[in-house]
Amino acid sequence: MYYSKKSTYPSLLTLEGAKEALEERYLAAVEALSGFDSRKTRLLEIANWIVRRNY
């Protein structure tokens, strides 16, 4: 089996740690966008897509 030598969040933080980091960054992004008006909608859609996507 081939293993990549690149650093990834799961390899550095464990899978659970990577999920926690993702959630923290997602919440920070949502909070950062709270001051925007309707222009934030597309950015929130992208953030939601990143967090909810499955491989």
mmCIF file with all atom_site columns, C-alpha atoms in Angstrom:
data_model
loop_
_atom_site.group_PDB
_atom_site.id
_atom_site.type_symbol
_atom_site.label_atom_id
_atom_site.label_alt_id
_atom_site.label_comp_id
_atom_site.label_asym_id
_atom_site.label_entity_id
_atom_site.label_seq_id
_atom_site.pdbx_PDB_ins_code
_atom_site.Cartn_x
_atom_site.Cartn_y
_atom_site.Cartn_z
_atom_site.occupancy
_atom_site.B_iso_or_equiv
_atom_site.pdbx_formal_charge
_atom_site.auth_seq_id
_atom_site.auth_comp_id
_atom_site.auth_asym_id
_atom_site.auth_atom_id
_atom_site.pdbx_PDB_model_num
ATOM 1  C CA . MET A 1 1  ? 0.000   0.000  0.000  1.00 0.00 ? 1  MET A CA 1
ATOM 2  C CA . TYR A 1 2  ? 1.265   3.505  -0.861 1.00 0.00 ? 2  TYR A CA 1
ATOM 3  C CA . TYR A 1 3  ? 1.300   6.171  1.817  1.00 0.00 ? 3  TYR A CA 1
ATOM 4  C CA . SER A 1 4  ? 1.789   9.815  0.958  1.00 0.00 ? 4  SER A CA 1
ATOM 5  C CA . LYS A 1 5  ? 4.413   11.707 2.924  1.00 0.00 ? 5  LYS A CA 1
ATOM 6  C CA . LYS A 1 6  ? 2.475   14.957 2.821  1.00 0.00 ? 6  LYS A CA 1
ATOM 7  C CA . SER A 1 7  ? 1.188   16.527 6.002  1.00 0.00 ? 7  SER A CA 1
ATOM 8  C CA . THR A 1 8  ? -2.569  16.507 6.399  1.00 0.00 ? 8  THR A CA 1
ATOM 9  C CA . TYR A 1 9  ? -4.790  17.586 9.255  1.00 0.00 ? 9  TYR A CA 1
ATOM 10 C CA . PRO A 1 10 ? -5.782  14.000 10.126 1.00 0.00 ? 10 PRO A CA 1
ATOM 11 C CA . SER A 1 11 ? -2.154  12.843 10.122 1.00 0.00 ? 11 SER A CA 1
ATOM 12 C CA . LEU A 1 12 ? -1.110  15.757 12.328 1.00 0.00 ? 12 LEU A CA 1
ATOM 13 C CA . LEU A 1 13 ? -4.146  16.059 14.620 1.00 0.00 ? 13 LEU A CA 1
ATOM 14 C CA . THR A 1 14 ? -5.868  12.648 14.361 1.00 0.00 ? 14 THR A CA 1
ATOM 15 C CA . LEU A 1 15 ? -9.190  12.383 12.575 1.00 0.00 ? 15 LEU A CA 1
ATOM 16 C CA . GLU A 1 16 ? -11.152 13.569 15.603 1.00 0.00 ? 16 GLU A CA 1
ATOM 17 C CA . GLY A 1 17 ? -8.780  16.497 16.115 1.00 0.00 ? 17 GLY A CA 1
ATOM 18 C CA . ALA A 1 18 ? -9.107  17.462 12.457 1.00 0.00 ? 18 ALA A CA 1
ATOM 19 C CA . LYS A 1 19 ? -12.900 17.427 12.744 1.00 0.00 ? 19 LYS A CA 1
ATOM 20 C CA . GLU A 1 20 ? -12.717 19.654 15.820 1.00 0.00 ? 20 GLU A CA 1
ATOM 21 C CA . ALA A 1 21 ? -10.352 22.065 14.037 1.00 0.00 ? 21 ALA A CA 1
ATOM 22 C CA . LEU A 1 22 ? -12.716 22.184 11.056 1.00 0.00 ? 22 LEU A CA 1
ATOM 23 C CA . GLU A 1 23 ? -15.668 23.006 13.289 1.00 0.00 ? 23 GLU A CA 1
ATOM 24 C CA . GLU A 1 24 ? -13.700 25.744 15.087 1.00 0.00 ? 24 GLU A CA 1
ATOM 25 C CA . ARG A 1 25 ? -12.644 27.336 11.811 1.00 0.00 ? 25 ARG A CA 1
ATOM 26 C CA . TYR A 1 26 ? -16.156 27.059 10.391 1.00 0.00 ? 26 TYR A CA 1
ATOM 27 C CA . LEU A 1 27 ? -17.645 28.820 13.415 1.00 0.00 ? 27 LEU A CA 1
ATOM 28 C CA . ALA A 1 28 ? -14.958 31.518 13.207 1.00 0.00 ? 28 ALA A CA 1
ATOM 29 C CA . ALA A 1 29 ? -15.799 32.059 9.526  1.00 0.00 ? 29 ALA A CA 1
ATOM 30 C CA . VAL A 1 30 ? -19.519 32.329 10.256 1.00 0.00 ? 30 VAL A CA 1
ATOM 31 C CA . GLU A 1 31 ? -18.811 34.814 13.038 1.00 0.00 ? 31 GLU A CA 1
ATOM 32 C CA . ALA A 1 32 ? -16.498 36.853 10.800 1.00 0.00 ? 32 ALA A CA 1
ATOM 33 C CA . LEU A 1 33 ? -19.256 37.082 8.191  1.00 0.00 ? 33 LEU A CA 1
ATOM 34 C CA . SER A 1 34 ? -21.926 38.140 10.680 1.00 0.00 ? 34 SER A CA 1
ATOM 35 C CA . GLY A 1 35 ? -21.224 41.821 10.041 1.00 0.00 ? 35 GLY A CA 1
ATOM 36 C CA . PHE A 1 36 ? -21.835 41.515 6.309  1.00 0.00 ? 36 PHE A CA 1
ATOM 37 C CA . ASP A 1 37 ? -25.175 42.092 4.646  1.00 0.00 ? 37 ASP A CA 1
ATOM 38 C CA . SER A 1 38 ? -26.745 39.812 2.028  1.00 0.00 ? 38 SER A CA 1
ATOM 39 C CA . ARG A 1 39 ? -23.388 39.519 0.237  1.00 0.00 ? 39 ARG A CA 1
ATOM 40 C CA . LYS A 1 40 ? -22.346 36.927 2.797  1.00 0.00 ? 40 LYS A CA 1
ATOM 41 C CA . THR A 1 41 ? -24.830 34.346 1.519  1.00 0.00 ? 41 THR A CA 1
ATOM 42 C CA . ARG A 1 42 ? -22.564 32.846 -1.139 1.00 0.00 ? 42 ARG A CA 1
ATOM 43 C CA . LEU A 1 43 ? -19.588 32.694 1.225  1.00 0.00 ? 43 LEU A CA 1
ATOM 44 C CA . LEU A 1 44 ? -21.709 30.898 3.818  1.00 0.00 ? 44 LEU A CA 1
ATOM 45 C CA . GLU A 1 45 ? -22.875 28.434 1.158  1.00 0.00 ? 45 GLU A CA 1
ATOM 46 C CA . ILE A 1 46 ? -19.249 27.674 0.273  1.00 0.00 ? 46 ILE A CA 1
ATOM 47 C CA . ALA A 1 47 ? -18.298 27.251 3.939  1.00 0.00 ? 47 ALA A CA 1
ATOM 48 C CA . ASN A 1 48 ? -21.255 24.899 4.463  1.00 0.00 ? 48 ASN A CA 1
ATOM 49 C CA . TRP A 1 49 ? -20.301 22.881 1.398  1.00 0.00 ? 49 TRP A CA 1
ATOM 50 C CA . ILE A 1 50 ? -16.732 22.457 2.651  1.00 0.00 ? 50 ILE A CA 1
ATOM 51 C CA . VAL A 1 51 ? -17.855 21.354 6.113  1.00 0.00 ? 51 VAL A CA 1
ATOM 52 C CA . ARG A 1 52 ? -20.620 19.005 4.929  1.00 0.00 ? 52 ARG A CA 1
ATOM 53 C CA . ARG A 1 53 ? -18.933 17.369 1.916  1.00 0.00 ? 53 ARG A CA 1
ATOM 54 C CA . ASN A 1 54 ? -18.253 13.633 1.907  1.00 0.00 ? 54 ASN A CA 1
ATOM 55 C CA . TYR A 1 55 ? -15.500 11.807 0.107  1.00 0.00 ? 55 TYR A CA 1
#
